[in-house]
Coordinates of C-alpha atoms in Angstrom, one line a residue:
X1 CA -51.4 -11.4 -3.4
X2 CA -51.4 -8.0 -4.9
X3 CA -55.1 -6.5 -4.1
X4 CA -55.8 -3.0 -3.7
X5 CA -55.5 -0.9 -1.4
X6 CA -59.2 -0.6 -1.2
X7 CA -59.7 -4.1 -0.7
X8 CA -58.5 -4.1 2.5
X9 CA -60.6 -1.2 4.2
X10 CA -63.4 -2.2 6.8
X11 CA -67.0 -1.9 5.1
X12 CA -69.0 0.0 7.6
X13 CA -71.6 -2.6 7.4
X14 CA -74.4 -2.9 9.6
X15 CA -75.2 -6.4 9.4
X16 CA -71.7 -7.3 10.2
X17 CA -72.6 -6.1 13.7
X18 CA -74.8 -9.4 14.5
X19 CA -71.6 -11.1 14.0
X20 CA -68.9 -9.1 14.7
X21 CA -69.5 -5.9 17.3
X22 CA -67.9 -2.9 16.0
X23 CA -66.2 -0.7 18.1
X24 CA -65.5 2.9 16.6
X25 CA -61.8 4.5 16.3
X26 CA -62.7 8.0 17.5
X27 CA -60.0 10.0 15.7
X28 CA -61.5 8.4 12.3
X29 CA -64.6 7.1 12.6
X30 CA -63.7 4.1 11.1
X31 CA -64.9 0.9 12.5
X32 CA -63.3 -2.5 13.1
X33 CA -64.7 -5.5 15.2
X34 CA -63.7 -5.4 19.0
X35 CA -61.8 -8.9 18.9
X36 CA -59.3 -9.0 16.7
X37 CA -56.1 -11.4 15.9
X38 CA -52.8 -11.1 16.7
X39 CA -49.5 -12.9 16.0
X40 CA -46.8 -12.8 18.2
X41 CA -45.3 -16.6 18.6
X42 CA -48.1 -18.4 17.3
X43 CA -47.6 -17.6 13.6
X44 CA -44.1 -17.4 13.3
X45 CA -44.3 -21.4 11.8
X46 CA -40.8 -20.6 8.9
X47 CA -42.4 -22.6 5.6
X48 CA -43.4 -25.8 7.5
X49 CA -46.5 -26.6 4.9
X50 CA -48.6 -28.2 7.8
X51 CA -48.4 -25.8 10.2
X52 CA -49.0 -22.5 7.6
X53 CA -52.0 -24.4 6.3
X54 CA -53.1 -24.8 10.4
X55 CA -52.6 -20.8 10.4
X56 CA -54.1 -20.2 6.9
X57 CA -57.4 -22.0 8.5
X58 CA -57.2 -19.9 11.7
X59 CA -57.1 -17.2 9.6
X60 CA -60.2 -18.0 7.3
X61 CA -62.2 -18.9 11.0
X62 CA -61.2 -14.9 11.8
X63 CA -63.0 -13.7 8.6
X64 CA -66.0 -16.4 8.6
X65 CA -66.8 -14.5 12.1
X66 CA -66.6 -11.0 10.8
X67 CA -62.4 -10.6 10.5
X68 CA -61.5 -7.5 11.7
X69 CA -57.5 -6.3 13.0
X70 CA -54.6 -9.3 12.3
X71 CA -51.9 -7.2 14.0
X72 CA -48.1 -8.3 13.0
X73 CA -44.5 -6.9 13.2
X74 CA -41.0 -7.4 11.4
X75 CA -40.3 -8.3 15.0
X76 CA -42.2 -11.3 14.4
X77 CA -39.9 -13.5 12.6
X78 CA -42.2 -15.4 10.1
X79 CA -45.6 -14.1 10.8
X80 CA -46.4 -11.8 8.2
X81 CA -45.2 -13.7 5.4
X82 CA -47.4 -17.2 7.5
X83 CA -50.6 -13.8 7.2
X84 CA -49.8 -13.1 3.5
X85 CA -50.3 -16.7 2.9
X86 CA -53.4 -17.4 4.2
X87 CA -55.3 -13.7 2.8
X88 CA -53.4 -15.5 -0.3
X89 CA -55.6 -18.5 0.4
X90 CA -59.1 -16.4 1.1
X91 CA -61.7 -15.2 -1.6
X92 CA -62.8 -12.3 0.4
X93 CA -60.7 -10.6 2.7
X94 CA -62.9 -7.2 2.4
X95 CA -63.2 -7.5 6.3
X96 CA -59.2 -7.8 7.2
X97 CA -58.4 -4.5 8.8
X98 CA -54.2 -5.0 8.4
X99 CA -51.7 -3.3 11.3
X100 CA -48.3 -3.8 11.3
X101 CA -45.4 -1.6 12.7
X102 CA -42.3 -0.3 12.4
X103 CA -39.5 -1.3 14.8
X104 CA -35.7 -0.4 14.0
X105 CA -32.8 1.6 15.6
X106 CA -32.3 3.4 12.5
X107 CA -34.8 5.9 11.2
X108 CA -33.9 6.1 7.5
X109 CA -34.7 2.1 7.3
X110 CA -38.3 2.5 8.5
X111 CA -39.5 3.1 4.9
X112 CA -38.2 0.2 3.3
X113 CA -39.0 -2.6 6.2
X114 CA -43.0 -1.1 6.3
X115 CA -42.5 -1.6 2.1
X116 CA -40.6 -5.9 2.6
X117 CA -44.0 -5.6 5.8
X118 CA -46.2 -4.8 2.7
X119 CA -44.8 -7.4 0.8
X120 CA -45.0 -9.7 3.5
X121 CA -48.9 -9.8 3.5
X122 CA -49.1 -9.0 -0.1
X123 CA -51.2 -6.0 0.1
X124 CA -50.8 -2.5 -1.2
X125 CA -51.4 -0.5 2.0
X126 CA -51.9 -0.9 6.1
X127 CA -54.6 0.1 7.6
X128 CA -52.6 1.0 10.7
X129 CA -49.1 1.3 11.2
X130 CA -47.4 1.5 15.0
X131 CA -44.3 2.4 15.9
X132 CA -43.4 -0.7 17.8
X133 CA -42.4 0.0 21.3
X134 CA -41.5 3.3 21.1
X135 CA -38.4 2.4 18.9
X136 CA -36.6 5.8 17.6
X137 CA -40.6 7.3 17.8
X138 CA -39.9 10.5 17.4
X139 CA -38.3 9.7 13.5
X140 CA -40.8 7.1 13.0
X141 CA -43.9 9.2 13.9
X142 CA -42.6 11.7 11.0
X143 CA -42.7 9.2 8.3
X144 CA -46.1 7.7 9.5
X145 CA -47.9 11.0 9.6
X146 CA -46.4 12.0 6.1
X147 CA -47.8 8.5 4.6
X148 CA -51.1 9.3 6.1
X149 CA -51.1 13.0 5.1
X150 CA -50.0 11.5 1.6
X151 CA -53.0 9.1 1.7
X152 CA -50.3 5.8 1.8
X153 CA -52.4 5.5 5.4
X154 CA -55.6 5.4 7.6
X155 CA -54.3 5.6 11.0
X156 CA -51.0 6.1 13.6
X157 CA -50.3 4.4 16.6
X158 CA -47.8 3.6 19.0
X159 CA -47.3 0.3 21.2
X160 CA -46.1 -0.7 24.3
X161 CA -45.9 -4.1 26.2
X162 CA -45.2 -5.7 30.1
X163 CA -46.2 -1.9 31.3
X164 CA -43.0 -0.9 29.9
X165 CA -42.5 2.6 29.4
X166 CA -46.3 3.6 30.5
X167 CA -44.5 7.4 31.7
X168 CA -42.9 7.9 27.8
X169 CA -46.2 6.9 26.3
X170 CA -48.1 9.1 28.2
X171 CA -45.9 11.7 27.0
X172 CA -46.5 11.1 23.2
X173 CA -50.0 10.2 23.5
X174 CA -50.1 14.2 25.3
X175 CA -48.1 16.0 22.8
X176 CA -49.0 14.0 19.2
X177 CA -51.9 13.4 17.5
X178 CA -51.7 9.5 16.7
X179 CA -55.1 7.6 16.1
X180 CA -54.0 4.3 18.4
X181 CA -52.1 3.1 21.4
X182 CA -51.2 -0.4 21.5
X183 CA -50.9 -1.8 25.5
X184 CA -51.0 -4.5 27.5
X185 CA -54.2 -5.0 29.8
X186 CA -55.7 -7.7 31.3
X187 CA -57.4 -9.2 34.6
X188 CA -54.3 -9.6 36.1
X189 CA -52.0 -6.5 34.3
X190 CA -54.5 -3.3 35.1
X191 CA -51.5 -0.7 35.6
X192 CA -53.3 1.4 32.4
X193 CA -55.8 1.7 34.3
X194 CA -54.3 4.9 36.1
X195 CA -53.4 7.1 33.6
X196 CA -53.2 5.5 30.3
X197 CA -57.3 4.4 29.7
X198 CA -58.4 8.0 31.2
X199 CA -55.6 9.2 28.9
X200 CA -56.5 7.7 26.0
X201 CA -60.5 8.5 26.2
X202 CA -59.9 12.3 26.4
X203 CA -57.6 12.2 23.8
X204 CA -60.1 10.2 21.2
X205 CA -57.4 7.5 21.2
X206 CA -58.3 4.2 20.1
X207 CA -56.7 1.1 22.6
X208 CA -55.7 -1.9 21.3
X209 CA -55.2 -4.5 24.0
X210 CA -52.1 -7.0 23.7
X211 CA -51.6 -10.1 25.5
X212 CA -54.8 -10.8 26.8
X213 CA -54.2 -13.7 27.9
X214 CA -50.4 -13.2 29.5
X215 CA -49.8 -15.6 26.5
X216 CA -52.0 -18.4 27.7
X217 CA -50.8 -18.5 31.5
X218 CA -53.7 -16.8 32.8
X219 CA -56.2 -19.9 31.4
X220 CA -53.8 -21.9 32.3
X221 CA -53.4 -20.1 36.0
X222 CA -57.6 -20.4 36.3
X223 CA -58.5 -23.7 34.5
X224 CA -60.7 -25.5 37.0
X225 CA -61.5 -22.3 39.2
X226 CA -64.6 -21.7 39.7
X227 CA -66.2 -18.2 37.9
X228 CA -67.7 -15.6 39.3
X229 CA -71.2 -15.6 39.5
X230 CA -71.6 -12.6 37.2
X231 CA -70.4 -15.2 34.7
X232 CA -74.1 -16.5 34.7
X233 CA -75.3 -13.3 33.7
X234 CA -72.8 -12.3 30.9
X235 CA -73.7 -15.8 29.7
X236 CA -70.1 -17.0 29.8
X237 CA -69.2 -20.3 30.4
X238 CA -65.6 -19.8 30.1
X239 CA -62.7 -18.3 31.7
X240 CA -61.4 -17.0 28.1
X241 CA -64.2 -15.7 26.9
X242 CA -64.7 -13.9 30.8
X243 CA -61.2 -12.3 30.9
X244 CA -62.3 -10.9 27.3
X245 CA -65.6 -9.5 28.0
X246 CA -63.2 -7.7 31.3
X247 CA -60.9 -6.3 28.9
X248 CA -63.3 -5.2 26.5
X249 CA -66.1 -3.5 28.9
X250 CA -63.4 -0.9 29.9
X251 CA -64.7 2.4 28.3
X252 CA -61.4 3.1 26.6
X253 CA -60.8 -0.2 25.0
X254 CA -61.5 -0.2 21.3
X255 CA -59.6 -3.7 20.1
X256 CA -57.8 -6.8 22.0
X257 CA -55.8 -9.4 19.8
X258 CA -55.2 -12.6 21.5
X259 CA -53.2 -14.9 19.2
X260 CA -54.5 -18.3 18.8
X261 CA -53.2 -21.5 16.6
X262 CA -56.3 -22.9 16.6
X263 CA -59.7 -22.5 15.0
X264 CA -61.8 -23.1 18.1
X265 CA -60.3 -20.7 19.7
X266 CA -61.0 -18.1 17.4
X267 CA -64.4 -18.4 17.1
X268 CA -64.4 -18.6 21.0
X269 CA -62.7 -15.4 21.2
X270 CA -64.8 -13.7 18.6
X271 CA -68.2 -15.0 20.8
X272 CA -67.1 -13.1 23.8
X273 CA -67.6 -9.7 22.1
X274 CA -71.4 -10.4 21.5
X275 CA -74.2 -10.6 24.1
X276 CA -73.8 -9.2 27.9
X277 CA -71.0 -7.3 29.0
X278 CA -70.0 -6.3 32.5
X279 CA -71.1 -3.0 33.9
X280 CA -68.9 -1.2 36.6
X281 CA -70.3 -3.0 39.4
X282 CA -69.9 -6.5 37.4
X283 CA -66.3 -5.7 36.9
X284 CA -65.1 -4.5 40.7
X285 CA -66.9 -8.3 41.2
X286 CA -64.6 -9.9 38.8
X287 CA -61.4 -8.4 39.9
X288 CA -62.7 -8.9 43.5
X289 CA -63.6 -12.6 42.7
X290 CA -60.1 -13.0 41.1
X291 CA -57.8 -12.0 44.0
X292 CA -59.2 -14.1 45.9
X293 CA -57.8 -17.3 43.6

């Protein structure tokens, strides 16, 4: 696939809304939908035909409910070469908003993996490129910000994971001007509450959240436990689509990109960014609700 670079920028598109719910990334303007994709694990399938057409149809569910961020790394192993095959497969991937990183020791290779990343998905430019936890930043943040001052890129970001490093990020996210931070927050990880999330909303930095879903263990943790009763009125039936309505009614939060291999739970995901979501009373309930399980 050898598209544009224009192909792959985010429409502002109002009627994409009613399907979709855009958040804003404050340091652009640009805007993406609040769930997003990502693909850690459950894409990295090698060439086994069966399971890349399983992720090619995950991927086509993502754009049929408004697309949106598919976030990858060369950490990955095979997961942006399972993404370029199934944008291969698409007629219209107008709504893929593409972020990938950079993650190597040595700074003078960082240009030539984000090109093999490029060729990976089979696109002509990122949308957003992170340097992947904090991996020689300081060398990487100087080749990101000449791409985008070049025009090679619409936005910088950084990314953490576990709470690792929460004290060095705040650092960066103080002293540099990058566009995203990439952390991990969920019901049961809130540590960016304290610092990061006010951080980040002074700053105009857009949040992506990562593992969501502690990599499935937290459904699996409350399958069978009763919700809270603020479930009724955020018209959730679901403990999945509950701990993503938490993530995303935080103020700060812009993106979260569970990773999914399968098509109902993509549209599942994607449905917990429309209707209610919890106010600040709602969501002391819902942490409230959960420590008691």
């Amino acid at each position: 696939m050898t598209g544009a670079a224009a192909a792959f920028a985010l429409p502002s598109v109002p009627a994409l809304a009613d399907t979709a719910p855009l958040r804003t990334i404050p340091s652009t303007g640009a805007l993406v939908p609040a769930v997003g994709l990502g693909s850690w694990i459950t894409f990295n399938v090698g060439t086994d035909p069966v399971l890349l057409d399983a992720c090619a149809d995950v991927i086509a569910a993502f754009v049929d409910e408004g697309g949106g961020m598919i976030d990858s790394s060369p950490m990955y192993g095979s997961s942006q070469a399972t993404i370029g095959y199934g944008l291969e497969k698409l007629n219209d991937t107008n709504t893929v908003f593409p972020a990938d990183k950079v993650w190597t020791n040595n700074a003078d290779m960082g240009p030539e993996q984000i090109a093999q990343s490029r060729a990976a998905w089979g696109i002509g430019r990122f949308d957003l490129l992170q340097v992947h936890n904090l991996v020689a930043w300081e060398a990487h943040l100087e080749t990101l910000f000449a791409m985008k001052e070049e025009g090679q890129l619409s936005h910088v970001g950084l990314t953490t994971s576990h709470g690792r490093r929460h004290d060095l990020l705040e650092r960066v996210m103080r002293d540099h001007p990058v566009d995203t931070v990439q952390l991990t927050y969920n019901l049961a990880d809130r540590e960016a509450e304290d610092r990061l999330l006010p951080l980040a909303r002074e700053k105009g930095i857009a949040v992506i959240a990562n593992r969501p879903y502690r990599r499935g263990t937290l459904p699996q943790r409350l399958q069978g436990q009763p919700l809270p009763d603020v479930a009724r009125d955020l018209e959730v039936d679901t403990w999945p689509q509950l701990l993503l309505k938490f993530i995303l009614s935080h103020p700060a939060l812009t993106v979260a990109i569970p990773a999914t291999t399968q098509v109902a739970h993509v549209r599942e995901n994607k449905a917990a960014a429309r209707g209610p979501m919890p106010d600040a009373e709602m969501r002391r309930r819902i942490v409230a609700h959960f420590q008691t399980l």
